[in-house]
Amino acid sequence: MASPLSIEAYKRKQNVLAAKSQKRRVSTSSNQASSRSKESYTSNQRRYLNACVEKQADPEPNLLKALRDARFVLKLDRFGQEELLFNMGFLQSTKSCTHISLSLGSMTKNRDLRIKFDRLGLKRAYAYGKEGASIVVRSVCASVSKTPNLVRFHLLGVNISPEVVPVLPKALFHCHQLEDISLNGTNLRDEGLAAIAIALGKCPELHVISLVGCGLTDKAKEHIAKIIALHGVIKDEAIWSSSLRGDVAPTPLMPDLLINLSRNSLGDETAEVICDALCSDKWLLGLNLGGNNLSEQGTGTFINTLAKTNHTLAVLALPNMKNPGTSKVMDNINV
């Protein structure tokens, strides 16, 4: 018996719908009949299923379900080259999703998956390789640049090589509604952050930036500070423009930006530069630097800044530092 989401089942349903449509056209009560037999799939779902029929590909049940709510959510761990190319091709044609999330490395490779990869001549998913990862990054950026209503963008575990870094800022500059971005585990590195720092800082609605395990070092310190500073400028300019228009004064805005930089290799130099930025900032709400290289000196820099010059940072997380002795200093922090 065919699966409800199989290609054959979808073809049969399309044939049934076509027959019903023909019947409605000759019916005297066409409006009522049309309402009763309305297609249950959304336009995004129908586009995806039609693409599956055309390419003779099996629909991904979780993606099909997500598309109902204008979300493109896909785990790449089970895909060989052909499947990855098909799904990334469809992603590039997507323009109306508010949430795009691609992840790699979140699934355990079971026996069936090992057999499948052996048959394809692969040791693991195609997206782990340089070419596969490049296809993913370029495809998602092509979609992001054409999706003006994008609110959430997550690219997790897919390696971002230096060759594809330039496409990231070009895509992000189009994201005027973006609220949440996560590039966790992408090996973005310092050069990658340098490329996207201005684009991130100028996203007016951005509330969450997560760069966990991205291979960042102290060379990224100025770019981190730039994001904080630009976000503050955008917020201040919005308030200033509102006052010039004579708008009624809104409820005082609160800090709203959360930045997660945990599990990198950031040290005391980064702490010092971030604290310099915090001296004039009032929009950063939370900062996670856990699992980095801060020593007692870097931790002390934060303590001094929060005690004297910055009173808006509500959450500062510095757990599991790689340098011994830092945890003892943490007892003195009262944010």
Tab-separated table of C-alpha atoms in Angstrom:
chain	number	residue	atom	x	y	z
A	1	MET	CA	0.000	0.000	0.000
A	2	ALA	CA	1.409	3.397	-1.000
A	3	SER	CA	2.533	5.793	1.691
A	4	PRO	CA	0.296	8.885	2.098
A	5	LEU	CA	3.257	11.030	1.042
A	6	SER	CA	4.493	8.868	-1.844
A	7	ILE	CA	4.675	10.118	-5.400
A	8	GLU	CA	2.062	7.607	-6.580
A	9	ALA	CA	-0.350	8.662	-3.834
A	10	TYR	CA	0.093	12.292	-4.783
A	11	LYS	CA	-0.488	11.536	-8.478
A	12	ARG	CA	-3.687	9.681	-7.647
A	13	LYS	CA	-4.880	12.553	-5.516
A	14	GLN	CA	-4.154	15.021	-8.320
A	15	ASN	CA	-6.195	12.886	-10.744
A	16	VAL	CA	-9.095	12.751	-8.306
A	17	LEU	CA	-8.947	16.507	-7.794
A	18	ALA	CA	-8.919	17.080	-11.553
A	19	ALA	CA	-12.030	14.930	-11.943
A	20	LYS	CA	-13.771	16.800	-9.151
A	21	SER	CA	-12.794	20.111	-10.707
A	22	GLN	CA	-14.346	19.075	-14.038
A	23	LYS	CA	-17.517	18.036	-12.267
A	24	ARG	CA	-17.729	21.362	-10.430
A	25	ARG	CA	-17.562	23.309	-13.685
A	26	VAL	CA	-20.783	21.710	-14.940
A	27	SER	CA	-22.530	21.810	-11.586
A	28	THR	CA	-25.194	24.414	-10.886
A	29	SER	CA	-23.946	24.711	-7.296
A	30	SER	CA	-20.286	25.157	-8.159
A	31	ASN	CA	-19.444	27.545	-5.312
A	32	GLN	CA	-20.640	25.172	-2.593
A	33	ALA	CA	-18.988	22.173	-4.212
A	34	SER	CA	-15.713	24.061	-4.579
A	35	SER	CA	-15.698	24.894	-0.892
A	36	ARG	CA	-16.311	21.272	0.112
A	37	SER	CA	-13.537	19.833	-2.055
A	38	LYS	CA	-10.890	22.516	-1.575
A	39	GLU	CA	-7.270	21.322	-1.821
A	40	SER	CA	-5.873	20.610	1.622
A	41	TYR	CA	-2.276	21.516	0.694
A	42	THR	CA	-0.925	25.072	0.761
A	43	SER	CA	0.679	26.586	-2.330
A	44	ASN	CA	4.179	25.911	-0.953
A	45	GLN	CA	3.311	22.269	-0.320
A	46	ARG	CA	1.811	21.855	-3.785
A	47	ARG	CA	4.925	23.342	-5.397
A	48	TYR	CA	7.093	20.914	-3.465
A	49	LEU	CA	4.982	17.875	-4.316
A	50	ASN	CA	4.795	18.868	-7.964
A	51	ALA	CA	8.590	19.183	-7.998
A	52	CYS	CA	8.836	15.707	-6.455
A	53	VAL	CA	6.578	14.302	-9.172
A	54	GLU	CA	8.588	15.998	-11.913
A	55	LYS	CA	11.956	14.770	-10.593
A	56	GLN	CA	10.618	11.419	-9.342
A	57	ALA	CA	11.885	12.194	-5.845
A	58	ASP	CA	10.432	11.037	-2.545
A	59	PRO	CA	8.902	13.862	-0.484
A	60	GLU	CA	10.493	14.568	2.890
A	61	PRO	CA	7.587	14.289	5.382
A	62	ASN	CA	9.037	16.806	7.860
A	63	LEU	CA	9.724	19.370	5.146
A	64	LEU	CA	6.253	18.898	3.690
A	65	LYS	CA	4.754	19.480	7.136
A	66	ALA	CA	6.900	22.580	7.753
A	67	LEU	CA	5.975	24.123	4.402
A	68	ARG	CA	2.358	24.343	5.553
A	69	ASP	CA	3.483	27.083	7.953
A	70	ALA	CA	5.816	28.761	5.431
A	71	ARG	CA	8.878	27.161	7.038
A	72	PHE	CA	11.694	25.375	5.221
A	73	VAL	CA	13.132	22.932	7.776
A	74	LEU	CA	15.416	20.169	6.542
A	75	LYS	CA	17.991	17.797	8.033
A	76	LEU	CA	20.691	16.970	5.505
A	77	ASP	CA	22.159	13.888	7.202
A	78	ARG	CA	20.365	11.330	4.980
A	79	PHE	CA	21.055	12.848	1.571
A	80	GLY	CA	23.351	11.661	-1.154
A	81	GLN	CA	24.324	13.940	-4.023
A	82	GLU	CA	21.146	13.565	-6.098
A	83	GLU	CA	18.786	14.123	-3.164
A	84	LEU	CA	20.759	17.123	-1.940
A	85	LEU	CA	20.779	18.727	-5.382
A	86	PHE	CA	17.021	18.269	-5.726
A	87	ASN	CA	16.157	19.766	-2.337
A	88	MET	CA	18.610	22.648	-2.702
A	89	GLY	CA	17.229	23.368	-6.148
A	90	PHE	CA	13.752	23.608	-4.683
A	91	LEU	CA	15.052	25.818	-1.857
A	92	GLN	CA	16.469	28.280	-4.378
A	93	SER	CA	13.000	28.725	-5.858
A	94	THR	CA	11.453	29.420	-2.451
A	95	LYS	CA	10.583	33.075	-1.815
A	96	SER	CA	7.837	33.118	0.810
A	97	CYS	CA	9.208	31.268	3.846
A	98	THR	CA	9.578	33.105	7.134
A	99	HIS	CA	11.831	30.428	8.624
A	100	ILE	CA	14.715	28.617	6.905
A	101	SER	CA	16.594	25.980	8.892
A	102	LEU	CA	19.152	23.538	7.471
A	103	SER	CA	21.078	21.246	9.809
A	104	LEU	CA	23.801	18.635	9.498
A	105	GLY	CA	25.092	16.323	12.208
A	106	SER	CA	21.980	16.016	14.351
A	107	MET	CA	21.065	12.473	13.267
A	108	THR	CA	22.683	9.161	14.209
A	109	LYS	CA	23.758	7.047	11.247
A	110	ASN	CA	21.775	3.832	11.684
A	111	ARG	CA	22.066	0.555	9.793
A	112	ASP	CA	19.681	1.554	6.988
A	113	LEU	CA	21.579	4.774	6.429
A	114	ARG	CA	24.928	2.966	6.339
A	115	ILE	CA	23.551	0.551	3.738
A	116	LYS	CA	22.242	3.459	1.674
A	117	PHE	CA	25.570	5.304	1.737
A	118	ASP	CA	27.462	2.098	0.891
A	119	ARG	CA	25.235	1.713	-2.156
A	120	LEU	CA	25.957	5.323	-3.155
A	121	GLY	CA	29.681	4.944	-2.550
A	122	LEU	CA	29.627	7.449	0.321
A	123	LYS	CA	30.847	7.236	3.892
A	124	ARG	CA	28.413	9.891	5.093
A	125	ALA	CA	26.015	12.547	3.831
A	126	TYR	CA	27.108	14.429	0.713
A	127	ALA	CA	26.793	17.785	2.522
A	128	TYR	CA	29.806	16.897	4.673
A	129	GLY	CA	32.098	17.197	1.670
A	130	LYS	CA	33.443	20.498	0.374
A	131	GLU	CA	31.351	20.438	-2.810
A	132	GLY	CA	28.168	19.425	-1.012
A	133	ALA	CA	28.619	22.074	1.685
A	134	SER	CA	29.254	24.707	-0.980
A	135	ILE	CA	26.014	23.751	-2.740
A	136	VAL	CA	24.087	24.095	0.522
A	137	VAL	CA	25.543	27.507	1.414
A	138	ARG	CA	25.076	28.956	-2.068
A	139	SER	CA	21.536	27.595	-2.328
A	140	VAL	CA	20.372	28.880	1.032
A	141	CYS	CA	21.899	32.295	0.356
A	142	ALA	CA	20.150	32.432	-3.022
A	143	SER	CA	16.860	31.755	-1.252
A	144	VAL	CA	17.527	34.202	1.592
A	145	SER	CA	18.287	37.038	-0.821
A	146	LYS	CA	14.855	36.536	-2.447
A	147	THR	CA	12.886	36.141	0.798
A	148	PRO	CA	12.108	39.628	2.179
A	149	ASN	CA	9.894	38.333	4.986
A	150	LEU	CA	12.492	35.961	6.446
A	151	VAL	CA	12.409	36.094	10.250
A	152	ARG	CA	14.594	33.140	11.257
A	153	PHE	CA	17.685	31.796	9.481
A	154	HIS	CA	19.498	28.754	10.891
A	155	LEU	CA	22.398	27.051	9.109
A	156	LEU	CA	23.801	24.449	11.494
A	157	GLY	CA	26.803	22.158	11.131
A	158	VAL	CA	27.441	22.906	7.447
A	159	ASN	CA	31.018	23.985	6.759
A	160	ILE	CA	31.279	27.526	5.380
A	161	SER	CA	34.504	27.548	3.367
A	162	PRO	CA	36.360	30.779	2.501
A	163	GLU	CA	35.299	30.362	-1.140
A	164	VAL	CA	31.593	30.768	-0.347
A	165	VAL	CA	31.883	33.407	2.398
A	166	PRO	CA	31.269	36.336	-0.037
A	167	VAL	CA	27.707	35.170	-0.773
A	168	LEU	CA	26.689	35.485	2.895
A	169	PRO	CA	26.751	39.288	3.322
A	170	LYS	CA	25.074	39.782	-0.052
A	171	ALA	CA	22.181	37.641	1.148
A	172	LEU	CA	21.961	39.134	4.645
A	173	PHE	CA	21.754	42.706	3.371
A	174	HIS	CA	18.285	41.816	2.014
A	175	CYS	CA	17.014	40.570	5.398
A	176	HIS	CA	15.203	43.600	6.795
A	177	GLN	CA	12.838	41.495	8.925
A	178	LEU	CA	15.402	39.015	10.271
A	179	GLU	CA	15.102	38.464	14.032
A	180	ASP	CA	17.121	35.298	14.661
A	181	ILE	CA	20.262	33.976	12.965
A	182	SER	CA	22.285	30.919	13.937
A	183	LEU	CA	25.433	29.700	12.194
A	184	ASN	CA	26.434	27.229	14.904
A	185	GLY	CA	29.108	24.708	13.983
A	186	THR	CA	29.752	26.142	10.522
A	187	ASN	CA	33.466	26.854	11.024
A	188	LEU	CA	32.790	30.437	9.949
A	189	ARG	CA	36.162	31.590	11.324
A	190	ASP	CA	37.396	35.139	11.839
A	191	GLU	CA	37.409	35.968	8.124
A	192	GLY	CA	33.811	34.863	7.767
A	193	LEU	CA	32.653	37.001	10.680
A	194	ALA	CA	34.559	39.944	9.232
A	195	ALA	CA	32.576	39.549	6.006
A	196	ILE	CA	29.135	39.494	7.642
A	197	ALA	CA	29.645	41.801	10.648
A	198	ILE	CA	28.280	44.939	8.986
A	199	ALA	CA	25.318	43.070	7.492
A	200	LEU	CA	24.436	41.607	10.903
A	201	GLY	CA	24.827	44.931	12.666
A	202	LYS	CA	22.493	46.616	10.202
A	203	CYS	CA	19.627	44.103	10.508
A	204	PRO	CA	17.119	46.414	12.239
A	205	GLU	CA	14.955	43.688	13.803
A	206	LEU	CA	17.716	41.299	14.875
A	207	HIS	CA	17.356	39.926	18.422
A	208	VAL	CA	19.417	36.704	18.425
A	209	ILE	CA	22.877	36.028	16.975
A	210	SER	CA	24.315	32.568	17.645
A	211	LEU	CA	27.847	31.714	16.517
A	212	VAL	CA	28.586	28.698	18.705
A	213	GLY	CA	31.620	26.629	17.726
A	214	CYS	CA	32.544	28.741	14.702
A	215	GLY	CA	36.324	28.711	15.183
A	216	LEU	CA	36.513	32.365	16.264
A	217	THR	CA	39.690	33.734	17.859
A	218	ASP	CA	40.811	37.103	19.225
A	219	LYS	CA	41.267	38.243	15.617
A	220	ALA	CA	37.473	38.529	15.490
A	221	LYS	CA	37.278	40.935	18.443
A	222	GLU	CA	36.806	44.132	16.436
A	223	HIS	CA	34.103	42.540	14.302
A	224	ILE	CA	32.162	41.441	17.389
A	225	ALA	CA	32.365	44.971	18.765
A	226	LYS	CA	31.270	46.329	15.376
A	227	ILE	CA	28.073	44.252	15.486
A	228	ILE	CA	27.241	45.584	18.952
A	229	ALA	CA	27.985	49.182	17.949
A	230	LEU	CA	26.056	49.091	14.656
A	231	HIS	CA	23.037	47.504	16.334
A	232	GLY	CA	23.044	50.380	18.825
A	233	VAL	CA	23.293	52.969	16.053
A	234	ILE	CA	20.352	51.435	14.180
A	235	LYS	CA	18.225	51.444	17.345
A	236	ASP	CA	19.170	55.015	18.277
A	237	GLU	CA	18.473	56.269	14.745
A	238	ALA	CA	15.033	54.648	14.771
A	239	ILE	CA	14.116	56.499	17.969
A	240	TRP	CA	15.555	59.770	16.655
A	241	SER	CA	13.648	59.478	13.359
A	242	SER	CA	10.454	58.778	15.258
A	243	SER	CA	10.869	61.925	17.342
A	244	LEU	CA	11.509	64.061	14.233
A	245	ARG	CA	8.237	62.857	12.727
A	246	GLY	CA	6.442	64.014	15.837
A	247	ASP	CA	5.231	60.538	16.682
A	248	VAL	CA	3.798	59.975	20.110
A	249	ALA	CA	6.611	58.877	22.391
A	250	PRO	CA	6.478	55.064	22.613
A	251	THR	CA	7.070	53.003	25.692
A	252	PRO	CA	10.815	53.223	26.453
A	253	LEU	CA	12.581	50.506	24.493
A	254	MET	CA	14.477	47.856	26.409
A	255	PRO	CA	17.709	46.045	25.477
A	256	ASP	CA	16.835	43.218	23.108
A	257	LEU	CA	19.986	41.725	21.546
A	258	LEU	CA	21.295	38.300	22.611
A	259	ILE	CA	24.688	37.098	21.332
A	260	ASN	CA	25.966	33.546	21.855
A	261	LEU	CA	29.697	33.132	21.192
A	262	SER	CA	30.276	30.017	23.284
A	263	ARG	CA	32.710	27.209	22.407
A	264	ASN	CA	35.137	29.350	20.425
A	265	SER	CA	38.719	30.431	21.216
A	266	LEU	CA	38.111	34.012	22.322
A	267	GLY	CA	40.384	35.362	25.046
A	268	ASP	CA	41.170	38.394	27.166
A	269	GLU	CA	41.793	40.640	24.147
A	270	THR	CA	38.233	40.030	22.997
A	271	ALA	CA	36.912	40.689	26.499
A	272	GLU	CA	38.656	44.062	26.569
A	273	VAL	CA	37.329	45.166	23.165
A	274	ILE	CA	33.775	44.013	23.951
A	275	CYS	CA	33.872	45.889	27.251
A	276	ASP	CA	34.993	49.043	25.434
A	277	ALA	CA	31.906	48.682	23.225
A	278	LEU	CA	29.686	48.059	26.250
A	279	CYS	CA	30.728	51.362	27.833
A	280	SER	CA	28.510	53.257	25.378
A	281	ASP	CA	25.982	50.511	24.596
A	282	LYS	CA	22.480	50.174	25.982
A	283	TRP	CA	20.979	47.552	23.662
A	284	LEU	CA	22.856	44.316	24.381
A	285	LEU	CA	20.712	42.241	26.726
A	286	GLY	CA	22.682	38.996	26.989
A	287	LEU	CA	26.133	37.667	26.094
A	288	ASN	CA	27.361	34.066	26.302
A	289	LEU	CA	31.129	33.537	26.161
A	290	GLY	CA	31.177	30.122	27.800
A	291	GLY	CA	33.813	27.608	26.762
A	292	ASN	CA	36.315	30.207	25.527
A	293	ASN	CA	39.824	31.207	26.655
A	294	LEU	CA	39.139	34.028	29.101
A	295	SER	CA	41.435	34.123	32.111
A	296	GLU	CA	40.891	35.854	35.447
A	297	GLN	CA	42.045	39.067	33.773
A	298	GLY	CA	39.335	38.946	31.102
A	299	THR	CA	36.666	38.035	33.602
A	300	GLY	CA	37.794	40.899	35.824
A	301	THR	CA	37.445	43.288	32.894
A	302	PHE	CA	33.776	42.341	32.604
A	303	ILE	CA	33.244	42.721	36.346
A	304	ASN	CA	34.702	46.222	36.285
A	305	THR	CA	32.694	47.286	33.213
A	306	LEU	CA	29.383	46.026	34.557
A	307	ALA	CA	29.982	47.616	37.929
A	308	LYS	CA	30.910	51.064	36.622
A	309	THR	CA	29.805	51.856	33.070
A	310	ASN	CA	27.228	49.408	31.709
A	311	HIS	CA	23.961	48.822	33.519
A	312	THR	CA	21.833	47.313	30.741
A	313	LEU	CA	23.532	43.949	30.091
A	314	ALA	CA	21.259	41.631	32.043
A	315	VAL	CA	22.886	38.258	31.344
A	316	LEU	CA	26.599	37.469	31.109
A	317	ALA	CA	27.441	33.766	30.836
A	318	LEU	CA	31.073	32.691	31.267
A	319	PRO	CA	30.888	28.989	32.189
A	320	ASN	CA	33.366	26.216	31.388
A	321	MET	CA	36.322	28.419	30.559
A	322	LYS	CA	39.348	26.592	29.187
A	323	ASN	CA	41.694	28.493	31.511
A	324	PRO	CA	41.806	27.218	35.119
A	325	GLY	CA	40.862	29.574	37.919
A	326	THR	CA	38.307	31.580	35.949
A	327	SER	CA	35.378	29.880	37.667
A	328	LYS	CA	36.520	31.262	41.027
A	329	VAL	CA	36.296	34.824	39.771
A	330	MET	CA	32.778	34.149	38.470
A	331	ASP	CA	31.532	34.070	42.050
A	332	ASN	CA	32.090	37.836	42.204
A	333	ILE	CA	29.887	38.629	39.195
A	334	ASN	CA	26.454	40.009	39.936
A	335	VAL	CA	24.935	41.202	36.683
